[in-house]
Tab-separated table of C-alpha atoms in Angstrom:
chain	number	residue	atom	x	y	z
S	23	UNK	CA	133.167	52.206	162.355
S	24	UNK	CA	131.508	48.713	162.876
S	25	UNK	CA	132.624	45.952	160.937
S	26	UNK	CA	131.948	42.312	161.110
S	27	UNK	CA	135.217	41.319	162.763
S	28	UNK	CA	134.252	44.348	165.281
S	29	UNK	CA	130.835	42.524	165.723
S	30	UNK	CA	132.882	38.952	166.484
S	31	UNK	CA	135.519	40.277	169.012
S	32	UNK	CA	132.730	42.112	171.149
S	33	UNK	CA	130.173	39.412	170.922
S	34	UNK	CA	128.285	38.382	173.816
S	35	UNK	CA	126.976	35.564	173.439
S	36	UNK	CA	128.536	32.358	171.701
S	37	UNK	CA	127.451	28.842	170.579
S	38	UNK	CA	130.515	26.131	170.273
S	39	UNK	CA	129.143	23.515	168.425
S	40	UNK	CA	130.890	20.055	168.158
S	41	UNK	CA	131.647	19.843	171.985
S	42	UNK	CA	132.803	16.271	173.268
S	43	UNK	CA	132.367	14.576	176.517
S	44	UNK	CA	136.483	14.035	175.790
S	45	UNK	CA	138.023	17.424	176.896
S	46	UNK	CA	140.668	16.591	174.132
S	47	UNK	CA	138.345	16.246	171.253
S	48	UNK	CA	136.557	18.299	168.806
S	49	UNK	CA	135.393	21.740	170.493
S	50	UNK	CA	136.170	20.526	173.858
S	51	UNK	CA	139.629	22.503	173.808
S	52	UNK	CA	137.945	25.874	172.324
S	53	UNK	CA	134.975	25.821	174.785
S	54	UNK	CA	137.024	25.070	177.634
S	55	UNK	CA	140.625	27.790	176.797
S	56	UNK	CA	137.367	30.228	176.193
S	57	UNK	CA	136.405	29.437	179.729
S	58	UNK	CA	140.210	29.828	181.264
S	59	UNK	CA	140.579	33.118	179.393
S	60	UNK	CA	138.001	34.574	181.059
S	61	UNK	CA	134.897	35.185	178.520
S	62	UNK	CA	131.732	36.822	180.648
S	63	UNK	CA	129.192	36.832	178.055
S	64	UNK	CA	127.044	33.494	177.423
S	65	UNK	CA	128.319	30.290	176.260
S	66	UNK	CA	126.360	27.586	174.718
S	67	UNK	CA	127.781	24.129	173.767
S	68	UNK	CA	125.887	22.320	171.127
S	69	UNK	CA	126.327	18.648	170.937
S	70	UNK	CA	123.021	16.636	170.142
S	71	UNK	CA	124.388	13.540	172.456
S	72	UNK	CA	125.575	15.142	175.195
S	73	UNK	CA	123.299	16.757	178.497
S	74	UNK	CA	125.815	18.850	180.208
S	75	UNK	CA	129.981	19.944	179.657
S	76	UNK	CA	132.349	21.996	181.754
S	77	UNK	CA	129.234	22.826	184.050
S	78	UNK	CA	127.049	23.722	181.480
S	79	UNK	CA	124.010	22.753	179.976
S	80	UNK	CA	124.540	21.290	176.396
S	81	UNK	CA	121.674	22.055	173.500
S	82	UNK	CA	121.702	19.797	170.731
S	83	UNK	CA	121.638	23.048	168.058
S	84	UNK	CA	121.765	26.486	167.938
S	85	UNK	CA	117.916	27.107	167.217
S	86	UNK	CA	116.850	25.144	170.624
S	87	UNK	CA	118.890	28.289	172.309
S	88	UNK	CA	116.103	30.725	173.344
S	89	UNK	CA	117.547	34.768	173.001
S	90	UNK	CA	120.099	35.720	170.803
S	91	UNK	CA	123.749	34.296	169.867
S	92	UNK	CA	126.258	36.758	167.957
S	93	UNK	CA	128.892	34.462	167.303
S	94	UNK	CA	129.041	30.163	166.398
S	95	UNK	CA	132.184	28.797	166.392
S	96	UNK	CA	131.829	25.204	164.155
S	97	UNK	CA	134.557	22.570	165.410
S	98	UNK	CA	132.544	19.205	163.519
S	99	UNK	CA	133.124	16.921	160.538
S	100	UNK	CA	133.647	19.144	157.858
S	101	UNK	CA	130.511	17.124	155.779
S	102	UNK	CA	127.897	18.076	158.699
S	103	UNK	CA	129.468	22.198	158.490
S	104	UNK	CA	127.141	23.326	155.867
S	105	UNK	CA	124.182	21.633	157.321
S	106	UNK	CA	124.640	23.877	160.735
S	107	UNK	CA	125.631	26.922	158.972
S	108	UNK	CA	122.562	26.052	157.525
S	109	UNK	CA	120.657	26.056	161.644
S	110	UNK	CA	123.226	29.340	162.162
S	111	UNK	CA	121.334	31.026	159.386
S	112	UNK	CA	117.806	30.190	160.351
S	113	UNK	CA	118.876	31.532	164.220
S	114	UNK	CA	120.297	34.773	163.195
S	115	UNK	CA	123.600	34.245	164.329
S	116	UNK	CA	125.569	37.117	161.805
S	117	UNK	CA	128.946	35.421	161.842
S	118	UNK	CA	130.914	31.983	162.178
S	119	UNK	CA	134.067	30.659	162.721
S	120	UNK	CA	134.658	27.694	161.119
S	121	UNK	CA	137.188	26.349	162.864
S	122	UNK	CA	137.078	22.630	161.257
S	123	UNK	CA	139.485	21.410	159.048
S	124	UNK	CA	139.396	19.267	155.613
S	125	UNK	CA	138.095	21.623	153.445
S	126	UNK	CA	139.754	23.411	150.030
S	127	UNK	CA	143.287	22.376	151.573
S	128	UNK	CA	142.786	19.305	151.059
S	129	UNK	CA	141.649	19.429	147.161
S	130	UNK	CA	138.790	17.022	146.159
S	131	UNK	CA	135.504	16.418	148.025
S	132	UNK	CA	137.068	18.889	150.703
S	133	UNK	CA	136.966	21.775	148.049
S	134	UNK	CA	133.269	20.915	146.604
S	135	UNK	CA	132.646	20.905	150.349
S	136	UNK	CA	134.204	24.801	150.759
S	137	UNK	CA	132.590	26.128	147.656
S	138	UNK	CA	129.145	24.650	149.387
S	139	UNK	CA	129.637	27.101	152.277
S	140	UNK	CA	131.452	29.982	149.856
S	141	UNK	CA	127.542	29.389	147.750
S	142	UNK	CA	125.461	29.333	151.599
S	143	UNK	CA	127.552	32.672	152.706
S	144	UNK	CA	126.605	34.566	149.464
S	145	UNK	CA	123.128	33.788	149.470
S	146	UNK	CA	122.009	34.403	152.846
S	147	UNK	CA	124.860	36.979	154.025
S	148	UNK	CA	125.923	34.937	157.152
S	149	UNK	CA	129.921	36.116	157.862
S	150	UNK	CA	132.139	33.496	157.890
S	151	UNK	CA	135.772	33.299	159.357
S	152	UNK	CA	138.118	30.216	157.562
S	153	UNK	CA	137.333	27.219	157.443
S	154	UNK	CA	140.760	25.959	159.029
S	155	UNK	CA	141.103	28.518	161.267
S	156	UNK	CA	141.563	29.536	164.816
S	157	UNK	CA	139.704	32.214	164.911
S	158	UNK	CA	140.029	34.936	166.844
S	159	UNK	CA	142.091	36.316	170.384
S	160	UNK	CA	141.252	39.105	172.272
S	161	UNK	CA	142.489	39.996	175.504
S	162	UNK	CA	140.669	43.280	176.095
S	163	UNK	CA	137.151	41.827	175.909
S	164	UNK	CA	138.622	37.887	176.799
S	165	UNK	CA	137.699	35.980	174.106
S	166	UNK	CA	139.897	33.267	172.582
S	167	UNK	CA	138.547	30.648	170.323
S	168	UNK	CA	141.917	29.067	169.730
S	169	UNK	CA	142.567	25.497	170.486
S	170	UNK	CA	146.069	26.608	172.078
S	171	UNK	CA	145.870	27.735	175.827
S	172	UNK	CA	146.594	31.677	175.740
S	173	UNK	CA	145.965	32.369	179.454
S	174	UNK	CA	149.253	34.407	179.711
S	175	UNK	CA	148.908	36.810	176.645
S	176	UNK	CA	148.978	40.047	177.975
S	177	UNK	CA	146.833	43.238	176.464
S	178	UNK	CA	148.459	45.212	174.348
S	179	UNK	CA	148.960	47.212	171.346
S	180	UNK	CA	149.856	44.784	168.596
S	181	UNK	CA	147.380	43.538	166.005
S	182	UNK	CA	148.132	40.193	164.523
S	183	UNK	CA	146.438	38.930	160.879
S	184	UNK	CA	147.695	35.373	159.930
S	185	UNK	CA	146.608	33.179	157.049
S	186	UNK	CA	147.417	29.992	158.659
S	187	UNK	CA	145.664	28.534	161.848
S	188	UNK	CA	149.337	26.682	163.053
S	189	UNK	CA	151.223	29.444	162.508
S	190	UNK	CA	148.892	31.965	164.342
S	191	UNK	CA	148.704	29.611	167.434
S	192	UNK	CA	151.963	28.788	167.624
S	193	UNK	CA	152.424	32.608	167.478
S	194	UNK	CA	150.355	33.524	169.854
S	195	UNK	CA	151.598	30.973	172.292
S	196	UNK	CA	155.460	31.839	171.646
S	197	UNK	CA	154.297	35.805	172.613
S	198	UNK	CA	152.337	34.325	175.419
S	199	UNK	CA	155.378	32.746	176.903
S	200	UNK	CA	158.373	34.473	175.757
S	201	UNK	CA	157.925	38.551	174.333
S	202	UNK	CA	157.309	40.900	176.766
S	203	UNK	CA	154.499	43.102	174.188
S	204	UNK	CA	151.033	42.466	174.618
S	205	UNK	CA	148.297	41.932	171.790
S	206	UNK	CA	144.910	44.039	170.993
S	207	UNK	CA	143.517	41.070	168.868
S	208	UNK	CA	144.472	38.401	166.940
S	209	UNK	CA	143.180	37.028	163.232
S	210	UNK	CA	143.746	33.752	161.913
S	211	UNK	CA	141.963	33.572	158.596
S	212	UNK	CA	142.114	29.946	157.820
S	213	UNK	CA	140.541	29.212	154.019
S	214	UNK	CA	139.379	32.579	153.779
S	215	UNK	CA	135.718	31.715	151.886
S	216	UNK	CA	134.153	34.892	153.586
S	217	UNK	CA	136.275	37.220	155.402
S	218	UNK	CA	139.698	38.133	154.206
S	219	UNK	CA	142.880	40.600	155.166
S	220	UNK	CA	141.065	43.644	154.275
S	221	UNK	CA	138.239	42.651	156.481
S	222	UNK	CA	141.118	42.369	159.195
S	223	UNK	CA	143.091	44.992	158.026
S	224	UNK	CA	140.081	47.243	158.158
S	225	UNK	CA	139.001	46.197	161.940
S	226	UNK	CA	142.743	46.692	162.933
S	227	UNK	CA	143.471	49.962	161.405
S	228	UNK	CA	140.148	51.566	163.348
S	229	UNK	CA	141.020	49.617	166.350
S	230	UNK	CA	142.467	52.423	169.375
S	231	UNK	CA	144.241	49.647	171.065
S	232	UNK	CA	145.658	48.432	168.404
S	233	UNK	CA	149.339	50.662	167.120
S	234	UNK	CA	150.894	48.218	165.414
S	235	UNK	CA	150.013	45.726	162.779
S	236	UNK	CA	151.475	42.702	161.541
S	237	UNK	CA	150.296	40.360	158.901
S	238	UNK	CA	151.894	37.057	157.545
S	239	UNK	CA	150.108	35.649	154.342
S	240	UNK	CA	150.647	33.070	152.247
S	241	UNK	CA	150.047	33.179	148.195
């Protein structure tokens, strides 16, 4: 059965938006941990400033990227994230990862700023993962859009959900370096304004790979 998180750990093509000329900055630490783990399908940084990163050619938004893009991952100030969710919607792209934080967690403008995305999500239908999140791992089809470097996770057959982005990396970088198990995919859910545990739960529980399931929420 497809589902949306099915759709994001098999994409083929993905847009990091925010990249910096500083490998330390911004999406400069997704793009380039996405590029150690081994991702084969198309990648597309999108920084408006910038000509090329990592050896690739930099677009200044997701709609000057000719074809199609089945995943954005959104590493920016969070007052310029509804703006390109905004671009994401007018390209097509199906689903985001918001991976910038500042948003309901941190009460005031931050939360006006979540319910602005919560308002863009249900009236267009673009998926959104977090805000505050790390997104997803995957060692079967390599693709990691955490900040951590996971190079050493091994493939395996347990499924990780997480509510918060600092405990899933840590996580995922203590089994990475210590357990001897390997992972199918993990889920960091940040904010949760879109996609939630029984989005994950669902993915997880019609996954093959994945045998075992382990979730640690918060509220």
């Amino acid at each position: 059965m497809a589902t949306i998180l099915s759709h994001i750990i098999n994409s083929k093509s993905v847009a990091v938006i925010g990249v910096s000329s500083n490998p330390e900055k911004a999406a400069s630490p997704i793009l380039k941990n996405m590029l150690d783990f081994g991702f084969k399908g198309k990648v597309y940084p999108i920084n408006p400033r910038l000509d090329s990163v990592m050896g690739l050619a930099v677009y200044a938004s997701v709609k000057d990227i000719d074809g199609q893009v089945d995943l954005a991952i959104i590493s920016t100030s969070p007052k310029t994230v509804p703006n390109i969710l905004k671009e994401c919607v007018e390209k097509k792209i199906r689903a985001v990862i918001i991976n910038s934080e500042g948003f309901a967690e941190f009460g005031g403008e931050g939360k006006k700023l979540q319910q602005e995305v919560a308002n863009i999500v249900k009236s267009t239908g673009i998926r959104v993962l977090g805000p505050n999140t790390i997104g997803v791992v995957c060692p079967a089809t390599k693709l990691s859009t955490s900040v951590a470097d996971l190079r050493q996770i091994r493939e395996g057959n347990v499924g990780f959900i997480a509510q918060s982005g600092l405990f899933a990396g840590g996580l995922l970088v203590h089994i990475a370096h210590f357990e001897y198990f390997g992972v199918s995919s993990a889920i960091s859910l940040g904010n949760k304004v879109d996609i939630n545990e029984s989005d994950a739960l669902e993915f997880l529980a019609d996954d093959d790979k994945s045998e075992v399931i382990a979730l640690y929420l918060e509220g």
